[in-house]
Tab-separated table of C-alpha atoms in Angstrom:
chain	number	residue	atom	x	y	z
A	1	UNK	CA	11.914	12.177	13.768
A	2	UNK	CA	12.490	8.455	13.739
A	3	UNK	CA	9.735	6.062	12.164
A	4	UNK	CA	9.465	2.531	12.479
A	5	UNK	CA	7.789	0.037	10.259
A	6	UNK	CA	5.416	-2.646	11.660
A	7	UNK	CA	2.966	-5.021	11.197
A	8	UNK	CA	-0.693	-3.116	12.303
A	9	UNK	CA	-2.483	-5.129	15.372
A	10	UNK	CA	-5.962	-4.732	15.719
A	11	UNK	CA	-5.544	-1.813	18.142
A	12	UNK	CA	-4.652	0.427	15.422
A	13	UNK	CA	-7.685	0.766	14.167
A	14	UNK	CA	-8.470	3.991	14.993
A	15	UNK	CA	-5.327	5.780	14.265
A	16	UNK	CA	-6.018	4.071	10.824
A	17	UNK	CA	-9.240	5.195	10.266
A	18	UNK	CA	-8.035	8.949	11.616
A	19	UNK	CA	-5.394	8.704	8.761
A	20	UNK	CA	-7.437	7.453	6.096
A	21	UNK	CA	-9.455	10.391	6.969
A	22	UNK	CA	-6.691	12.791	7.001
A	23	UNK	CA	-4.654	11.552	3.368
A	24	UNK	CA	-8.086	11.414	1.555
A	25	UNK	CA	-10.954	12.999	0.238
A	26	UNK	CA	-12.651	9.989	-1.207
A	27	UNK	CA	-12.606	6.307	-1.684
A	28	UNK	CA	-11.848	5.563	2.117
A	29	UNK	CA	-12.354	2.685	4.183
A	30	UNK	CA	-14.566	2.772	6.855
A	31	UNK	CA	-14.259	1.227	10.301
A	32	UNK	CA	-15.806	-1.766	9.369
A	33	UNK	CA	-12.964	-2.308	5.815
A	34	UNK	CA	-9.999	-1.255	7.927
A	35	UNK	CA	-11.601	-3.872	10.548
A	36	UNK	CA	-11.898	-6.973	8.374
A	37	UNK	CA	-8.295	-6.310	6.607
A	38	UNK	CA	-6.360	-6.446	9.839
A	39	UNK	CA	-8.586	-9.017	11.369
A	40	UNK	CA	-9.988	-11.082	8.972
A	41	UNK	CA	-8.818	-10.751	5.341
A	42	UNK	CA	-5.537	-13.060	3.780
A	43	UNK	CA	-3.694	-9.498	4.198
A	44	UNK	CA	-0.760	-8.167	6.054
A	45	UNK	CA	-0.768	-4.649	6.773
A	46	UNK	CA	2.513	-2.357	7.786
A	47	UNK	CA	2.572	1.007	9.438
A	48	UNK	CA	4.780	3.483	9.386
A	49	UNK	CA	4.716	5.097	13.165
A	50	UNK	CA	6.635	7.937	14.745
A	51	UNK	CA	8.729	7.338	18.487
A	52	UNK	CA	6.899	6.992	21.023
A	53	UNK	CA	8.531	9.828	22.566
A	54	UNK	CA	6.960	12.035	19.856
A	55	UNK	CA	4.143	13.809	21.488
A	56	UNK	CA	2.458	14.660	17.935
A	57	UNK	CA	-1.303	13.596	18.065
A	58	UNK	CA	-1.371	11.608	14.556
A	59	UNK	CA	1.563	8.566	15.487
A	60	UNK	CA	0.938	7.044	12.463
A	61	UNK	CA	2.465	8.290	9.217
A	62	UNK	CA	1.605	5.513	6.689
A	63	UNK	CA	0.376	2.216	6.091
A	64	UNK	CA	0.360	-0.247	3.032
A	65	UNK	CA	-2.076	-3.256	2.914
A	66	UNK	CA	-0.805	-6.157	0.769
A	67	UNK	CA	-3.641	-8.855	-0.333
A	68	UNK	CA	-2.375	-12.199	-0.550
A	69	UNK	CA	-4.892	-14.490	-2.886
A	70	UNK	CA	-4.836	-18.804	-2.188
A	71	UNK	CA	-3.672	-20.335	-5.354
A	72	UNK	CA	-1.865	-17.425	-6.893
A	73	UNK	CA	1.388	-16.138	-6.660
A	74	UNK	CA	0.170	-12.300	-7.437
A	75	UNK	CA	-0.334	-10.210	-4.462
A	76	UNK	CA	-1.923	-7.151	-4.872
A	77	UNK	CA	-0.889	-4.009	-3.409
A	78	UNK	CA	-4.759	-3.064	-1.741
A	79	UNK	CA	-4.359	-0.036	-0.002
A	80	UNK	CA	-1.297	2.831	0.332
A	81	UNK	CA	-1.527	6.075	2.433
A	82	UNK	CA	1.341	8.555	3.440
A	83	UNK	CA	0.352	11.301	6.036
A	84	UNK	CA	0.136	14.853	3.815
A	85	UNK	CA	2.678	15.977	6.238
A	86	UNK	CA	5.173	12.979	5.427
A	87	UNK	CA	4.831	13.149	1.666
A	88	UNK	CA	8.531	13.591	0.021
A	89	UNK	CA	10.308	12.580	2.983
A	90	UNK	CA	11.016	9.477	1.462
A	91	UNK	CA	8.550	7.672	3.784
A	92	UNK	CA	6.702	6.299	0.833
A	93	UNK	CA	9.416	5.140	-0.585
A	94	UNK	CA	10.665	2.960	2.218
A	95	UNK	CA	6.907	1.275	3.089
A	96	UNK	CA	6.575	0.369	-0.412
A	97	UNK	CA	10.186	-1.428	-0.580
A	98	UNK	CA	9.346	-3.415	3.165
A	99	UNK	CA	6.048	-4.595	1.464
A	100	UNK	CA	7.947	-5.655	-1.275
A	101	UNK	CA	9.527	-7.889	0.740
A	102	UNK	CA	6.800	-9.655	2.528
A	103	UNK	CA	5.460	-10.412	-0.601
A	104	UNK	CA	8.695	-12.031	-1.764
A	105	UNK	CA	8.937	-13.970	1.224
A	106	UNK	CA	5.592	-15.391	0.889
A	107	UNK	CA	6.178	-16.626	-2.381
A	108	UNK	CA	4.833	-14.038	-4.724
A	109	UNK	CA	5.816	-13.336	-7.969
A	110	UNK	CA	3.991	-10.356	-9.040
A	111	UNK	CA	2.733	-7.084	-6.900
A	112	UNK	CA	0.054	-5.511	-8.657
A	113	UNK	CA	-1.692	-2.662	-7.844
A	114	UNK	CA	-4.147	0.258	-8.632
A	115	UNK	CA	-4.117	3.865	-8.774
A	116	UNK	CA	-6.157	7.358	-9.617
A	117	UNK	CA	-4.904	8.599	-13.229
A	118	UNK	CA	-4.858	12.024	-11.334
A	119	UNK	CA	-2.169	10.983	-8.167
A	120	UNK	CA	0.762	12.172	-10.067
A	121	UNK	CA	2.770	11.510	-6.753
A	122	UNK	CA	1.918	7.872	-6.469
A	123	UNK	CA	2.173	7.461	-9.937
A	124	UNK	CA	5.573	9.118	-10.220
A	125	UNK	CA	6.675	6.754	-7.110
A	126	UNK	CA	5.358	3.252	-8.600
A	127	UNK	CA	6.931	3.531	-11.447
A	128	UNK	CA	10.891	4.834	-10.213
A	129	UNK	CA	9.595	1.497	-8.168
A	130	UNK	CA	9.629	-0.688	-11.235
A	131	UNK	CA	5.688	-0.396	-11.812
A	132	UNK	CA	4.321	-0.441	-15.277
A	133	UNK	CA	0.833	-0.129	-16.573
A	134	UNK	CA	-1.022	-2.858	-17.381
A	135	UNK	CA	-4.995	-1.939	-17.802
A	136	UNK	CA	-6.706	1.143	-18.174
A	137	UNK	CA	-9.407	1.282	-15.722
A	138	UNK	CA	-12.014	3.632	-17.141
A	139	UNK	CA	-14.855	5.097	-14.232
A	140	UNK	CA	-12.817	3.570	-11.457
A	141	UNK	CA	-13.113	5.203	-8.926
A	142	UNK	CA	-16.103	6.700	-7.129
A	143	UNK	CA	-15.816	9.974	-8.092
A	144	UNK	CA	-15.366	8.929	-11.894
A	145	UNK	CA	-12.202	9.042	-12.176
A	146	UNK	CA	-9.777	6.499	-14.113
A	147	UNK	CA	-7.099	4.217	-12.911
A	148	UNK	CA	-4.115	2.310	-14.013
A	149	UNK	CA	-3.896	-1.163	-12.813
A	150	UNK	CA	-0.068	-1.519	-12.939
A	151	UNK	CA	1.931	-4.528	-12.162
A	152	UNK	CA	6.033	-5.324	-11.111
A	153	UNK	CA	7.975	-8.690	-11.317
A	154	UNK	CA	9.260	-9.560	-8.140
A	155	UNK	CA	11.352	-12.238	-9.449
A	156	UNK	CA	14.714	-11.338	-10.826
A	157	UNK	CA	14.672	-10.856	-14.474
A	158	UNK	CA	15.773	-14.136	-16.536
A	159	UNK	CA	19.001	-12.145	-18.443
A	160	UNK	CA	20.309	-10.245	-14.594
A	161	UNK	CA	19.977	-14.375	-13.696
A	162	UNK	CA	21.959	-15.671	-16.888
A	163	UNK	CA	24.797	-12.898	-16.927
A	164	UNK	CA	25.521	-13.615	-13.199
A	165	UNK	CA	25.642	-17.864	-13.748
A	166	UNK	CA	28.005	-17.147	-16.502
């Protein structure tokens, strides 16, 4: 299976929304959220799509939503979903790394993000990413359940810059 990684359009609503349904049991977006973040929000979203050729009925695998704020140079990682069926293929791994790059190229400094206490997957992934808590964020979510806001450095670290100048 080959998967390509591009920026969503507005016509990919629905196979968002169908994946949103499929990855989780609460805290989705409806129509209407998934709507304004491709369409109207300082955002960028990336899929992660199957070949065309593939004649499997959900095309789209993953998506990552990056928020970009005017007059900071933090963006914030809004939104992350990997297809059940895609988890540990390394598919998570790979959308997370190409939004790490748009955010570098448009200047930002710092991805934050936020995440259930309970995801042990996405917590186990963000930080082998270079994640580290910053907050505990108690009642978080709507079910009650806490989150970690975490945070990375997307510049390079000041020592990894002094070793290599001298």
């Amino acid at each position: 299976m080959t998967v390509t990684l591009r920026q969503a359009l507005s016509h990919d609503l629905d196979a968002l929304y169908r994946l949103e349904q499929v990855a989780f049991t609460g805290d989705r977006f409806s129509r209407r959220q998934l709507w304004h973040l491709l369409n109207r929000a300082h955002a960028l979203t990336l899929v992660a799509e199957r070949d065309a050729e593939d004649l499997s009925p959900m095309r789209l695998l993953g998506y990552g939503t990056l928020l970009f704020r005017r007059g900071t140079r933090r963006a914030r990682l809004y939104s992350f979903c990997v297809h059940p069926d895609a988890r540990g293929s390394g598919l998570g791994r790979r959308l997370l790394e190409a939004l790490e790059a748009e955010a570098k190229a448009r200047d930002a400094e710092v991805l934050g993000l936020e995440v259930r206490v309970d995801n042990r997957v996405a917590l186990g992934l963000y930080r082998r990413m270079g994640f580290r808590p910053e907050r505990w964020l108690s009642d978080y979510y709507e079910d009650g359940c806490a989150g970690w806001q975490m945070a990375k450095p997307l510049l390079p670290e000041q020592g990894a810059a002094q070793a290599s100048e001298g």
